[in-house]
Structures are given as C-alpha cells and as structure tokens.
mmCIF file of C-alpha atoms in Angstrom:
data_model
loop_
_atom_site.group_PDB
_atom_site.id
_atom_site.type_symbol
_atom_site.label_atom_id
_atom_site.label_comp_id
_atom_site.label_asym_id
_atom_site.label_seq_id
_atom_site.Cartn_x
_atom_site.Cartn_y
_atom_site.Cartn_z
ATOM 1 C CA MET L 1 0.553 30.360 -5.206
ATOM 2 C CA HIS L 2 -0.593 28.395 -8.242
ATOM 3 C CA PHE L 3 2.103 30.119 -10.289
ATOM 4 C CA LEU L 4 4.737 29.114 -7.712
ATOM 5 C CA TYR L 5 3.370 25.548 -7.717
ATOM 6 C CA ASN L 6 3.762 25.281 -11.488
ATOM 7 C CA LEU L 7 7.227 26.805 -11.285
ATOM 8 C CA ALA L 8 8.223 24.227 -8.658
ATOM 9 C CA ILE L 9 6.994 21.402 -10.918
ATOM 10 C CA GLN L 10 9.096 22.750 -13.791
ATOM 11 C CA PHE L 11 12.190 22.980 -11.600
ATOM 12 C CA ALA L 12 11.570 19.450 -10.310
ATOM 13 C CA SER L 13 11.300 18.154 -13.865
ATOM 14 C CA PHE L 14 14.624 19.732 -14.804
ATOM 15 C CA PHE L 15 16.557 18.543 -11.751
ATOM 16 C CA LEU L 16 15.078 15.039 -11.824
ATOM 17 C CA LYS L 17 16.531 14.557 -15.313
ATOM 18 C CA ILE L 18 19.983 15.438 -13.958
ATOM 19 C CA ILE L 19 19.633 13.230 -10.873
ATOM 20 C CA ALA L 20 18.464 10.381 -13.119
ATOM 21 C CA LEU L 21 21.957 10.196 -14.589
ATOM 22 C CA PHE L 22 23.238 8.961 -11.229
ATOM 23 C CA ASN L 23 20.234 7.377 -9.494
ATOM 24 C CA PRO L 24 18.647 4.196 -10.960
ATOM 25 C CA LYS L 25 15.287 4.716 -9.237
ATOM 26 C CA ILE L 26 14.982 8.313 -10.438
ATOM 27 C CA LYS L 27 16.010 7.128 -13.902
ATOM 28 C CA LEU L 28 13.002 4.797 -13.902
ATOM 29 C CA PHE L 29 10.860 7.721 -12.729
ATOM 30 C CA VAL L 30 12.047 9.927 -15.597
ATOM 31 C CA ASP L 31 12.370 7.363 -18.401
ATOM 32 C CA GLY L 32 9.032 5.745 -17.613
ATOM 33 C CA ARG L 33 7.221 8.983 -18.381
ATOM 34 C CA LYS L 34 8.741 9.512 -21.830
ATOM 35 C CA ASP L 35 6.318 7.275 -23.724
ATOM 36 C CA VAL L 36 3.108 7.779 -21.716
ATOM 37 C CA PHE L 37 1.295 9.823 -24.352
ATOM 38 C CA THR L 38 2.398 7.460 -27.128
ATOM 39 C CA ILE L 39 1.056 4.507 -25.150
ATOM 40 C CA LEU L 40 -2.271 6.246 -24.629
ATOM 41 C CA GLU L 41 -2.506 7.072 -28.345
ATOM 42 C CA GLN L 42 -1.837 3.436 -29.245
ATOM 43 C CA LYS L 43 -4.108 1.772 -26.676
ATOM 44 C CA ILE L 44 -7.009 4.190 -26.272
ATOM 45 C CA ALA L 45 -9.127 4.948 -29.319
ATOM 46 C CA ALA L 46 -11.242 8.083 -29.608
ATOM 47 C CA ASN L 47 -14.459 6.067 -29.283
ATOM 48 C CA ASP L 48 -13.269 3.962 -26.305
ATOM 49 C CA LYS L 49 -15.036 4.421 -22.985
ATOM 50 C CA THR L 50 -12.543 4.588 -20.128
ATOM 51 C CA ILE L 51 -12.313 4.805 -16.349
ATOM 52 C CA TRP L 52 -9.106 6.090 -14.766
ATOM 53 C CA PHE L 53 -7.602 5.104 -11.407
ATOM 54 C CA HIS L 54 -4.510 6.803 -9.988
ATOM 55 C CA ALA L 55 -2.288 5.438 -7.216
ATOM 56 C CA ALA L 56 0.835 6.979 -5.747
ATOM 57 C CA SER L 57 2.592 3.654 -5.321
ATOM 58 C CA LEU L 58 2.150 -0.044 -4.632
ATOM 59 C CA GLY L 59 0.338 0.334 -1.314
ATOM 60 C CA GLU L 60 -2.271 2.655 -2.787
ATOM 61 C CA TYR L 61 -2.745 0.356 -5.769
ATOM 62 C CA GLU L 62 -3.422 -2.587 -3.467
ATOM 63 C CA GLN L 63 -5.779 -0.368 -1.495
ATOM 64 C CA GLY L 64 -7.728 0.546 -4.594
ATOM 65 C CA LEU L 65 -7.702 -2.911 -6.152
ATOM 66 C CA PRO L 66 -11.047 -4.080 -4.712
ATOM 67 C CA VAL L 67 -12.742 -1.015 -6.218
ATOM 68 C CA ILE L 68 -10.943 -1.444 -9.559
ATOM 69 C CA GLU L 69 -12.091 -5.065 -9.757
ATOM 70 C CA LYS L 70 -15.701 -4.221 -8.910
ATOM 71 C CA ILE L 71 -15.801 -1.313 -11.380
ATOM 72 C CA LYS L 72 -14.300 -3.527 -14.104
ATOM 73 C CA LYS L 73 -16.979 -6.127 -13.472
ATOM 74 C CA LYS L 74 -19.774 -3.541 -13.358
ATOM 75 C CA TYR L 75 -18.657 -1.768 -16.547
ATOM 76 C CA PRO L 76 -17.034 -4.499 -18.685
ATOM 77 C CA ALA L 77 -17.250 -2.483 -21.912
ATOM 78 C CA HIS L 78 -14.923 0.178 -20.512
ATOM 79 C CA LYS L 79 -11.156 0.195 -20.582
ATOM 80 C CA ILE L 80 -9.466 0.586 -17.219
ATOM 81 C CA ILE L 81 -6.485 2.961 -17.018
ATOM 82 C CA VAL L 82 -4.225 2.711 -13.975
ATOM 83 C CA SER L 83 -1.514 5.292 -13.420
ATOM 84 C CA PHE L 84 1.296 5.378 -10.873
ATOM 85 C CA PHE L 85 3.436 8.201 -9.585
ATOM 86 C CA SER L 86 6.225 6.084 -8.093
ATOM 87 C CA PRO L 87 8.482 3.460 -9.733
ATOM 88 C CA SER L 88 8.039 1.239 -6.668
ATOM 89 C CA GLY L 89 4.401 0.878 -7.656
ATOM 90 C CA TYR L 90 4.629 0.849 -11.428
ATOM 91 C CA GLU L 91 7.588 -1.519 -11.739
ATOM 92 C CA VAL L 92 5.937 -4.137 -9.512
ATOM 93 C CA ARG L 93 2.432 -3.914 -11.011
ATOM 94 C CA LYS L 94 3.051 -2.837 -14.627
ATOM 95 C CA ASN L 95 1.964 -6.288 -15.824
ATOM 96 C CA ASN L 96 -1.217 -6.492 -13.741
ATOM 97 C CA THR L 97 -4.245 -8.128 -15.364
ATOM 98 C CA VAL L 98 -6.986 -5.840 -14.054
ATOM 99 C CA ALA L 99 -6.047 -2.751 -16.107
ATOM 100 C CA ASP L 100 -6.128 -2.393 -19.883
ATOM 101 C CA VAL L 101 -3.467 0.312 -19.706
ATOM 102 C CA THR L 102 -0.913 0.779 -16.923
ATOM 103 C CA ILE L 103 1.290 3.862 -17.081
ATOM 104 C CA TYR L 104 3.207 6.463 -15.123
ATOM 105 C CA LEU L 105 1.367 9.715 -14.451
ATOM 106 C CA PRO L 106 3.090 12.584 -16.299
ATOM 107 C CA LEU L 107 4.247 15.396 -14.025
ATOM 108 C CA ASP L 108 1.506 17.789 -12.991
ATOM 109 C CA THR L 109 1.873 20.646 -15.472
ATOM 110 C CA PRO L 110 -1.142 22.342 -17.127
ATOM 111 C CA LYS L 111 0.013 21.109 -20.547
ATOM 112 C CA ASN L 112 0.448 17.495 -19.384
ATOM 113 C CA ALA L 113 -2.913 17.481 -17.613
ATOM 114 C CA LYS L 114 -4.770 18.728 -20.714
ATOM 115 C CA ARG L 115 -3.042 16.289 -23.029
ATOM 116 C CA PHE L 116 -3.449 13.323 -20.688
ATOM 117 C CA LEU L 117 -7.181 13.885 -20.276
ATOM 118 C CA LYS L 118 -7.666 14.456 -23.997
ATOM 119 C CA LEU L 119 -6.067 11.092 -24.809
ATOM 120 C CA ALA L 120 -7.514 9.136 -21.871
ATOM 121 C CA HIS L 121 -10.931 10.905 -21.941
ATOM 122 C CA PRO L 122 -12.128 9.107 -18.773
ATOM 123 C CA GLU L 123 -15.800 9.110 -17.821
ATOM 124 C CA MET L 124 -14.971 8.543 -14.151
ATOM 125 C CA VAL L 125 -11.774 9.130 -12.173
ATOM 126 C CA PHE L 126 -10.643 7.655 -8.866
ATOM 127 C CA PHE L 127 -7.720 8.966 -6.823
ATOM 128 C CA ILE L 128 -6.619 6.555 -4.109
ATOM 129 C CA LYS L 129 -5.956 7.725 -0.541
ATOM 130 C CA TYR L 130 -4.111 11.046 -0.904
ATOM 131 C CA GLU L 131 -2.927 11.991 -4.351
ATOM 132 C CA PHE L 132 -3.853 15.635 -5.018
ATOM 133 C CA TRP L 133 -2.368 17.004 -8.254
ATOM 134 C CA ILE L 134 -3.644 20.532 -8.745
ATOM 135 C CA ASN L 135 -3.558 20.848 -12.542
ATOM 136 C CA TYR L 136 -5.138 17.446 -13.119
ATOM 137 C CA LEU L 137 -7.884 18.247 -10.627
ATOM 138 C CA ASN L 138 -8.517 21.650 -12.177
ATOM 139 C CA GLN L 139 -8.880 20.096 -15.626
ATOM 140 C CA LEU L 140 -11.203 17.391 -14.309
ATOM 141 C CA GLN L 141 -13.396 20.065 -12.789
ATOM 142 C CA LYS L 142 -13.399 22.168 -15.964
ATOM 143 C CA GLN L 143 -14.419 19.133 -18.006
ATOM 144 C CA ASN L 144 -17.069 18.137 -15.450
ATOM 145 C CA ILE L 145 -15.702 14.596 -15.097
ATOM 146 C CA PRO L 146 -16.951 12.775 -11.946
ATOM 147 C CA THR L 147 -13.935 12.436 -9.663
ATOM 148 C CA TYR L 148 -13.706 10.468 -6.429
ATOM 149 C CA LEU L 149 -11.227 10.094 -3.604
ATOM 150 C CA ILE L 150 -11.372 6.582 -2.175
ATOM 151 C CA SER L 151 -9.978 5.423 1.193
ATOM 152 C CA GLY L 152 -9.043 9.044 1.823
ATOM 153 C CA ILE L 153 -7.144 10.162 4.897
ATOM 154 C CA PHE L 154 -6.939 13.766 6.072
ATOM 155 C CA ARG L 155 -4.671 15.092 8.808
ATOM 156 C CA LYS L 156 -4.485 18.549 10.351
ATOM 157 C CA LYS L 157 -0.895 19.077 9.197
ATOM 158 C CA GLN L 158 -1.822 18.791 5.508
ATOM 159 C CA LEU L 159 -1.591 21.868 3.297
ATOM 160 C CA PHE L 160 -5.367 22.169 2.982
ATOM 161 C CA PHE L 161 -5.581 23.227 6.610
ATOM 162 C CA LYS L 162 -2.820 25.860 6.523
ATOM 163 C CA TRP L 163 -3.579 29.569 6.098
ATOM 164 C CA TYR L 164 -1.530 29.586 2.898
ATOM 165 C CA GLY L 165 -3.183 26.491 1.405
ATOM 166 C CA GLY L 166 -6.022 28.278 -0.385
ATOM 167 C CA PHE L 167 -5.155 27.023 -3.879
ATOM 168 C CA TYR L 168 -5.087 23.457 -2.527
ATOM 169 C CA ARG L 169 -8.445 23.942 -0.835
ATOM 170 C CA LYS L 170 -9.859 25.219 -4.103
ATOM 171 C CA ALA L 171 -8.706 22.063 -5.888
ATOM 172 C CA LEU L 172 -10.822 19.957 -3.512
ATOM 173 C CA LYS L 173 -13.900 21.355 -5.258
ATOM 174 C CA SER L 174 -13.019 19.014 -8.133
ATOM 175 C CA PHE L 175 -14.180 15.953 -6.196
ATOM 176 C CA THR L 176 -17.672 14.611 -6.659
ATOM 177 C CA TYR L 177 -17.335 12.613 -3.442
ATOM 178 C CA PHE L 178 -14.744 12.012 -0.768
ATOM 179 C CA PHE L 179 -14.875 8.447 0.539
ATOM 180 C CA VAL L 180 -12.775 8.675 3.707
ATOM 181 C CA GLN L 181 -11.509 6.044 6.105
ATOM 182 C CA ASN L 182 -12.546 7.537 9.440
ATOM 183 C CA GLU L 183 -14.652 10.108 11.264
ATOM 184 C CA ASN L 184 -11.695 12.366 11.994
ATOM 185 C CA SER L 185 -11.044 12.750 8.261
ATOM 186 C CA ARG L 186 -14.715 13.540 7.685
ATOM 187 C CA LYS L 187 -14.682 16.245 10.345
ATOM 188 C CA LEU L 188 -11.524 17.851 8.986
ATOM 189 C CA ILE L 189 -12.714 18.016 5.397
ATOM 190 C CA SER L 190 -16.155 19.182 6.520
ATOM 191 C CA GLN L 191 -14.517 22.125 8.282
ATOM 192 C CA LEU L 192 -13.507 23.353 4.842
ATOM 193 C CA GLY L 193 -17.123 23.465 3.774
ATOM 194 C CA GLU L 194 -17.159 20.135 1.944
ATOM 195 C CA THR L 195 -20.411 18.273 2.543
ATOM 196 C CA ASN L 196 -19.927 15.535 -0.064
ATOM 197 C CA VAL L 197 -18.019 13.357 2.418
ATOM 198 C CA ILE L 198 -18.823 9.783 3.391
ATOM 199 C CA VAL L 199 -17.051 7.604 5.947
ATOM 200 C CA SER L 200 -16.827 4.441 3.865
ATOM 201 C CA GLY L 201 -13.870 2.781 5.611
ATOM 202 C CA ASP L 202 -10.655 1.360 4.233
ATOM 203 C CA THR L 203 -10.867 -0.744 1.060
ATOM 204 C CA ARG L 204 -7.719 -2.641 2.074
ATOM 205 C CA PHE L 205 -9.879 -4.712 4.424
ATOM 206 C CA ASP L 206 -11.886 -5.934 1.438
ATOM 207 C CA ARG L 207 -8.693 -6.894 -0.363
ATOM 208 C CA VAL L 208 -7.243 -8.928 2.508
ATOM 209 C CA VAL L 209 -10.531 -10.695 3.195
ATOM 210 C CA THR L 210 -10.323 -12.257 -0.265
ATOM 211 C CA ILE L 211 -6.914 -13.726 0.599
ATOM 212 C CA LEU L 212 -8.653 -16.405 2.652
ATOM 213 C CA GLU L 213 -10.511 -17.554 -0.461
ATOM 214 C CA LYS L 214 -7.304 -18.212 -2.380
ATOM 215 C CA ASP L 215 -4.962 -21.186 -2.384
ATOM 216 C CA ASN L 216 -2.159 -20.142 -0.037
ATOM 217 C CA THR L 217 -0.336 -23.453 -0.140
ATOM 218 C CA LEU L 218 3.463 -23.388 -0.391
ATOM 219 C CA ASP L 219 4.811 -26.910 -0.113
ATOM 220 C CA PHE L 220 8.359 -25.790 0.658
ATOM 221 C CA VAL L 221 7.138 -23.687 3.600
ATOM 222 C CA SER L 222 5.144 -26.636 4.909
ATOM 223 C CA GLN L 223 8.257 -28.791 4.696
ATOM 224 C CA PHE L 224 10.317 -26.210 6.552
ATOM 225 C CA LYS L 225 7.678 -25.671 9.253
ATOM 226 C CA ASN L 226 7.452 -29.400 9.915
ATOM 227 C CA ASN L 227 4.467 -28.906 12.259
ATOM 228 C CA LYS L 228 6.498 -26.746 14.648
ATOM 229 C CA THR L 229 5.652 -23.340 16.087
ATOM 230 C CA THR L 230 6.668 -20.793 13.473
ATOM 231 C CA ILE L 231 7.271 -17.058 13.764
ATOM 232 C CA VAL L 232 7.045 -15.215 10.447
ATOM 233 C CA ILE L 233 8.960 -11.944 10.224
ATOM 234 C CA GLY L 234 7.622 -9.851 7.354
ATOM 235 C CA SER L 235 9.005 -6.698 5.706
ATOM 236 C CA SER L 236 11.858 -6.370 8.185
ATOM 237 C CA TRP L 237 14.478 -3.617 8.101
ATOM 238 C CA PRO L 238 18.006 -3.753 9.593
ATOM 239 C CA LYS L 239 16.852 -2.044 12.810
ATOM 240 C CA ASP L 240 14.224 -4.765 13.258
ATOM 241 C CA GLU L 241 16.670 -7.492 12.324
ATOM 242 C CA THR L 242 19.254 -6.456 14.910
ATOM 243 C CA ILE L 243 17.028 -7.329 17.860
ATOM 244 C CA LEU L 244 15.312 -10.182 16.033
ATOM 245 C CA ALA L 245 18.662 -11.876 15.352
ATOM 246 C CA GLU L 246 19.547 -11.496 19.023
ATOM 247 C CA TYR L 247 16.288 -13.189 19.980
ATOM 248 C CA ILE L 248 16.694 -15.982 17.422
ATOM 249 C CA ASN L 249 20.240 -16.690 18.580
ATOM 250 C CA SER L 250 19.276 -16.793 22.261
ATOM 251 C CA CYS L 251 15.918 -18.581 21.877
ATOM 252 C CA LYS L 252 15.825 -21.944 23.670
ATOM 253 C CA ASP L 253 12.326 -22.909 22.518
ATOM 254 C CA ASP L 254 11.838 -25.268 19.566
ATOM 255 C CA ILE L 255 10.726 -22.555 17.156
ATOM 256 C CA LYS L 256 11.101 -22.060 13.431
ATOM 257 C CA PHE L 257 11.679 -18.586 11.972
ATOM 258 C CA ILE L 258 10.848 -17.324 8.492
ATOM 259 C CA ILE L 259 12.260 -13.903 7.596
ATOM 260 C CA ALA L 260 11.047 -11.995 4.532
ATOM 261 C CA PRO L 261 13.110 -8.758 4.515
ATOM 262 C CA HIS L 262 11.795 -5.583 2.947
ATOM 263 C CA ASN L 263 15.030 -5.183 1.005
ATOM 264 C CA ILE L 264 16.445 -8.272 -0.703
ATOM 265 C CA LYS L 265 19.681 -6.813 -2.037
ATOM 266 C CA PRO L 266 22.374 -9.538 -1.886
ATOM 267 C CA ASP L 267 24.688 -7.607 0.442
ATOM 268 C CA GLN L 268 21.910 -7.030 2.977
ATOM 269 C CA ILE L 269 20.776 -10.649 2.778
ATOM 270 C CA LYS L 270 24.355 -11.772 3.447
ATOM 271 C CA GLN L 271 24.593 -9.424 6.403
ATOM 272 C CA LEU L 272 21.340 -10.760 7.834
ATOM 273 C CA GLN L 273 22.405 -14.360 7.312
ATOM 274 C CA ALA L 274 25.771 -13.718 8.969
ATOM 275 C CA SER L 275 24.063 -12.283 12.067
ATOM 276 C CA ILE L 276 22.151 -15.524 12.713
ATOM 277 C CA LEU L 277 23.953 -18.366 14.427
ATOM 278 C CA LYS L 278 21.314 -21.034 13.935
ATOM 279 C CA LYS L 279 21.056 -23.258 10.882
ATOM 280 C CA THR L 280 19.804 -21.004 8.079
ATOM 281 C CA VAL L 281 18.716 -21.507 4.467
ATOM 282 C CA LEU L 282 17.895 -18.997 1.738
ATOM 283 C CA PHE L 283 14.911 -19.286 -0.588
ATOM 284 C CA SER L 284 17.299 -18.965 -3.546
ATOM 285 C CA GLU L 285 19.294 -21.976 -2.289
ATOM 286 C CA LYS L 286 16.456 -24.227 -1.155
ATOM 287 C CA GLU L 287 16.483 -26.731 -4.023
ATOM 288 C CA ASN L 288 17.502 -30.326 -3.206
ATOM 289 C CA LYS L 289 17.674 -29.557 0.510
ATOM 290 C CA ASP L 290 15.716 -31.041 3.368
ATOM 291 C CA LEU L 291 14.194 -27.798 4.628
ATOM 292 C CA SER L 292 12.863 -29.447 7.774
ATOM 293 C CA GLN L 293 16.449 -29.603 9.069
ATOM 294 C CA PHE L 294 16.835 -25.809 9.163
ATOM 295 C CA ASP L 295 15.831 -23.376 11.927
ATOM 296 C CA VAL L 296 15.680 -20.152 9.923
ATOM 297 C CA PHE L 297 14.375 -19.601 6.398
ATOM 298 C CA ILE L 298 15.302 -16.289 4.731
ATOM 299 C CA ILE L 299 13.035 -15.381 1.816
ATOM 300 C CA ASP L 300 15.270 -13.515 -0.649
ATOM 301 C CA THR L 301 12.491 -13.054 -3.212
ATOM 302 C CA ILE L 302 9.283 -11.043 -3.437
ATOM 303 C CA GLY L 303 5.612 -11.782 -3.960
ATOM 304 C CA ILE L 304 4.987 -14.702 -1.583
ATOM 305 C CA LEU L 305 4.886 -13.104 1.876
ATOM 306 C CA THR L 306 1.085 -13.127 2.007
ATOM 307 C CA LYS L 307 0.984 -16.880 1.467
ATOM 308 C CA ILE L 308 3.773 -17.373 4.010
ATOM 309 C CA TYR L 309 1.710 -15.597 6.672
ATOM 310 C CA SER L 310 -0.817 -18.423 6.395
ATOM 311 C CA TYR L 311 1.784 -20.714 8.007
ATOM 312 C CA ALA L 312 2.579 -18.371 10.893
ATOM 313 C CA ASP L 313 1.683 -18.955 14.522
ATOM 314 C CA ILE L 314 2.988 -15.481 15.383
ATOM 315 C CA ALA L 315 3.863 -12.613 13.053
ATOM 316 C CA TYR L 316 6.346 -9.797 13.439
ATOM 317 C CA VAL L 317 5.760 -6.959 10.963
ATOM 318 C CA GLY L 318 8.784 -4.759 10.328
ATOM 319 C CA GLY L 319 9.291 -1.060 9.753
ATOM 320 C CA GLY L 320 8.283 0.024 13.236
ATOM 321 C CA PHE L 321 11.776 1.208 14.153
ATOM 322 C CA GLY L 322 11.945 3.618 11.209
ATOM 323 C CA ASN L 323 9.917 6.357 9.569
ATOM 324 C CA PRO L 324 7.140 6.631 8.591
ATOM 325 C CA GLY L 325 6.720 3.351 10.465
ATOM 326 C CA VAL L 326 5.342 -0.161 10.452
ATOM 327 C CA HIS L 327 4.337 -2.003 7.270
ATOM 328 C CA ASN L 328 1.038 -3.732 6.460
ATOM 329 C CA LEU L 329 -0.554 -5.486 9.436
ATOM 330 C CA LEU L 330 -3.751 -6.458 7.669
ATOM 331 C CA GLU L 331 -2.364 -9.460 5.794
ATOM 332 C CA PRO L 332 -1.223 -11.409 8.883
ATOM 333 C CA ALA L 333 -4.293 -10.216 10.800
ATOM 334 C CA THR L 334 -6.688 -11.737 8.255
ATOM 335 C CA PHE L 335 -5.213 -15.175 9.042
ATOM 336 C CA GLY L 336 -6.009 -14.722 12.743
ATOM 337 C CA ILE L 337 -2.402 -14.359 13.886
ATOM 338 C CA PRO L 338 -1.176 -12.328 16.887
ATOM 339 C CA ILE L 339 1.183 -9.586 15.722
ATOM 340 C CA VAL L 340 4.258 -7.908 17.187
ATOM 341 C CA ILE L 341 5.565 -4.572 15.869
ATOM 342 C CA GLY L 342 8.075 -1.836 16.679
ATOM 343 C CA PRO L 343 7.219 1.503 18.343
ATOM 344 C CA ASN L 344 6.544 3.718 15.297
ATOM 345 C CA TYR L 345 2.975 3.103 14.166
ATOM 346 C CA SER L 346 1.115 6.359 14.859
ATOM 347 C CA HIS L 347 0.568 7.080 11.132
ATOM 348 C CA PHE L 348 -1.398 3.870 10.614
ATOM 349 C CA GLU L 349 -4.986 3.630 11.804
ATOM 350 C CA GLU L 350 -5.116 -0.161 11.694
ATOM 351 C CA ALA L 351 -1.988 -0.448 13.850
ATOM 352 C CA ILE L 352 -3.326 2.038 16.388
ATOM 353 C CA SER L 353 -6.584 0.098 16.589
ATOM 354 C CA LEU L 354 -4.994 -3.354 16.829
ATOM 355 C CA VAL L 355 -2.639 -2.235 19.603
ATOM 356 C CA LYS L 356 -5.548 -0.639 21.462
ATOM 357 C CA ILE L 357 -7.721 -3.763 21.311
ATOM 358 C CA GLU L 358 -4.678 -5.939 22.184
ATOM 359 C CA GLY L 359 -4.461 -8.046 19.066
ATOM 360 C CA CYS L 360 -1.069 -6.496 18.393
ATOM 361 C CA ILE L 361 1.869 -5.902 20.753
ATOM 362 C CA SER L 362 4.196 -2.923 20.267
ATOM 363 C CA ILE L 363 7.758 -3.290 21.565
ATOM 364 C CA THR L 364 10.612 -0.786 21.874
ATOM 365 C CA ASN L 365 13.654 -2.958 22.659
ATOM 366 C CA PHE L 366 15.047 -6.486 22.802
ATOM 367 C CA LYS L 367 13.750 -7.221 26.307
ATOM 368 C CA GLU L 368 10.189 -6.334 25.336
ATOM 369 C CA LEU L 369 10.485 -8.405 22.155
ATOM 370 C CA GLU L 370 11.725 -11.381 24.156
ATOM 371 C CA THR L 371 8.845 -11.036 26.616
ATOM 372 C CA ALA L 372 6.238 -10.690 23.861
ATOM 373 C CA PHE L 373 7.402 -13.725 21.898
ATOM 374 C CA SER L 374 7.975 -15.908 24.970
ATOM 375 C CA THR L 375 4.556 -15.065 26.397
ATOM 376 C CA LEU L 376 2.780 -15.910 23.149
ATOM 377 C CA VAL L 377 4.735 -19.143 22.630
ATOM 378 C CA GLN L 378 4.223 -20.372 26.186
ATOM 379 C CA ASN L 379 0.589 -19.310 26.523
ATOM 380 C CA PRO L 380 -1.384 -20.842 23.627
ATOM 381 C CA ILE L 381 -4.708 -19.597 25.024
ATOM 382 C CA LEU L 382 -3.487 -15.990 25.015
ATOM 383 C CA LYS L 383 -1.973 -16.477 21.568
ATOM 384 C CA SER L 384 -5.278 -17.802 20.239
ATOM 385 C CA LYS L 385 -7.225 -14.959 21.859
ATOM 386 C CA LYS L 386 -5.025 -12.276 20.301
ATOM 387 C CA GLY L 387 -5.224 -14.003 16.940
ATOM 388 C CA GLU L 388 -9.010 -14.062 17.172
ATOM 389 C CA ILE L 389 -9.021 -10.330 17.943
ATOM 390 C CA CYS L 390 -7.022 -9.714 14.767
ATOM 391 C CA TYR L 391 -9.303 -11.889 12.643
ATOM 392 C CA ASN L 392 -12.464 -10.264 13.983
ATOM 393 C CA PHE L 393 -10.978 -6.806 13.429
ATOM 394 C CA ILE L 394 -10.611 -7.562 9.718
ATOM 395 C CA GLN L 395 -14.084 -9.051 9.391
ATOM 396 C CA GLN L 396 -15.752 -6.155 11.215
ATOM 397 C CA ASN L 397 -14.130 -3.528 8.989
ATOM 398 C CA LYS L 398 -14.803 -5.005 5.554
ATOM 399 C CA GLY L 399 -17.412 -3.582 3.206
ATOM 400 C CA ALA L 400 -15.901 -0.233 2.140
ATOM 401 C CA THR L 401 -15.906 -1.223 -1.534
ATOM 402 C CA ASN L 402 -19.628 -1.934 -1.595
ATOM 403 C CA ARG L 403 -20.388 1.314 0.226
ATOM 404 C CA ILE L 404 -18.436 3.216 -2.426
ATOM 405 C CA LEU L 405 -20.081 1.423 -5.359
ATOM 406 C CA GLU L 406 -23.558 1.848 -3.901
ATOM 407 C CA LYS L 407 -23.129 5.596 -3.539
ATOM 408 C CA ILE L 408 -21.773 6.045 -7.042
ATOM 409 C CA THR L 409 -24.683 4.080 -8.493
ATOM 410 C CA TYR L 410 -27.286 5.761 -6.303
ATOM 411 C CA ASN L 411 -26.277 9.262 -7.342
ATOM 412 C CA LYS L 412 -26.338 8.441 -11.055
ATOM 413 C CA ASP L 413 -22.978 10.176 -11.492
ATOM 414 C CA TYR L 414 -22.048 7.654 -14.128
ATOM 415 C CA LYS L 415 -23.962 6.919 -17.305
#
C-alpha cells in the first residue's frame, strides 16, 4: 500500500503541473513549491534551532496560532517554521509576523521528506488538526523528532479505521502525543492501541478569547449602524444570500444589515447587490458617503469580519447550505451574539454544541429564517439569553493551549 501511495503522489505531481496551466489556484499550488528548498537554505542555518508547525490551510493555521505564539514566547531563541498545504492558507498568511519562515509543504515523497527535514532540522514538530503525510511522519519517527498532533479530530470513516488502512495506522506511531478535541476522538484513536492521547480541547477557543482584548473599533461601521439593531451576515454563499435577500427585501423592522460574503469576486458582488432592493453601499465605494443613510452594507474586502462582528446584535454565519457546511461560529460567539446558521453543520463540533444548548438556531428555509430573525429582534430578553449562552460557551472551553504546553514541558520531550 505504501508503494501505491507513493505512486499516487507522483501521478498527482505530474497532473497538477498540467492542470496548473489552466487553473490559477493550482498554479499557485505548483509554483509556490518550486523555491521551498532554496528558501530553507537561505533562511535556516545549520546551527539554527527550529520548531516546525504544519497547517493544511487558513483555518488550521488560525487554530494552531495560540500554540505557535506560546511556543515562540517560551523558546525565543528558536526559529519558527510554518508550512501550508493549500494556497488559500499560504497566500493569506504568507506575511504573518509569528513565523520566521513561511512556506508551502513540498509534496509527500520520500525524497522531499528527507530533504525538507535535513534543511529545516526541527527539534519539535506540530501538525494541526488532521494533516497526516506518511513519508514526512516516517522520517520524523526515524529521526526520533518529537511530533505532536494538536486540536486533532478523528472520525470512524477515516482511513485509519478501515481494514486496508494498515500503513496509515503505522504512521500514527510517529506521534509523541495526540492532543485531541473531544472524548470521541480519544476513544477512536485508543482503539488502535494508542495510549498517548489527551483530550485537550480546541485551541481555536483560545484564539477567539483574545479577540476581546483587541481594539475592534471600525468608525465607518459605527457610522453605518447609527445605534440601530444590526444583523451581520458573515461568510455567506449564494445559497445563503438567496433567502437572506428575500428577508432583507421583505423586512419591515428598522434593521441594518452588514453582509461580508465568502467570495468577493466583482461579478458575485454585483449579483448580490442587484438582488437587494433596499438602499445598499459597498465597502469599496464608501468614501465621502453618509453611511448612516444606507440600509445594507456589503463588505467587498477581506480581513475585517471579526471586528465587524463586534457591532452585531445578531449574526448569521454562512456556508450551512453547502458542503462541508457552516463557517466559523466562534468569532461571533465570543462577542456574546445569538447566531443563525443553515442546516449543514454536522461536521463541526462547536456548531453541534451551540445548537444543542440553544445559543445558535439552525434554519432550513426562508420561513424558518424569517421566524428566527423576527423572534430575536422582537424579544430582546431571548436575544440576550442566547447571546450569553454563546459567550459562556467560549469561556468554558478555553484553555487547550495551556494544557498542551503543560504536557510538553512535563514530559521533558523538548530540551
């Protein structure tokens, strides 16, 4: 099976180069890996001490960020290497300030794994959530480098738990510790004979808790809100926007709406704007306008949604009408805001929990959306109660980062 795995990686490498000629995102994926070894040679000296973190994409990077920051503070003499698999992570965070070197991870071939580890020579390695690259893990084990999985999630359908997944199960022996998010993950991995498993929780809670300590002021949002009830719609997709536009157009209450779509391509922004009948302004066109005179504010830029949530009275988080499902609920929840989402959220533990404890409302159609919003707007006590549930949920689940750091220190895995 390992032979077939390596063969599949080689085929993928070949075909990705062809696809890259026609697909801009794949081109970034391919081109970004061309200079990785040169970058490592230039930025990592033979006598440098390093610690390596790997994230699949942006979400995993954000999940691992609290641990990266704590490790950087604890071991200031070490260089931090952060690698990404996906362009959607690397391209957004390639200029981050926490890492000394930020790169793409070369494809998982035996040759790449050996060369990468020779140049990076990390003394500790952290994989975030669920990145399992067989050749890298095998080399880490051979070189006896302490390797950790943080905020791990295991599900029964994963390859480890299939009868033909033996070579994947073997690779798990590379990990010094598995820091998993929940008890179900601990039970699953323990069934494979792994005893080095700790339920530490989800480090994303630690990241969003720190948001409250930052300055979230956006004067232009304050001007638009104008002290009126405001619904913030974050990371919306067209399927979300279809029913949301219907609600906005039919809404008789004096409500302001801020929409921050997941995709900000000009044609999709124009389509969204055209579907809304109320007075609408774009972020890109806000200058020299009295924003208080508009009903709908479309944010056709990235990077400010978190701050915008601080102005919300109610939040709608998009993605719940597609696959794999709803986007990040933790950011609005940390501000103590009641949340509404679509029906597809079963892959996300925080969404399952927030729906169960009634801080979040899941809807499946326009009528349910209308009822959810109207109820929250017209019943401030209920709105406040649901917001408090969300806030408390975040506060009660923080602390994963410290649990991880304490265990690493306690076991003297790092010197």
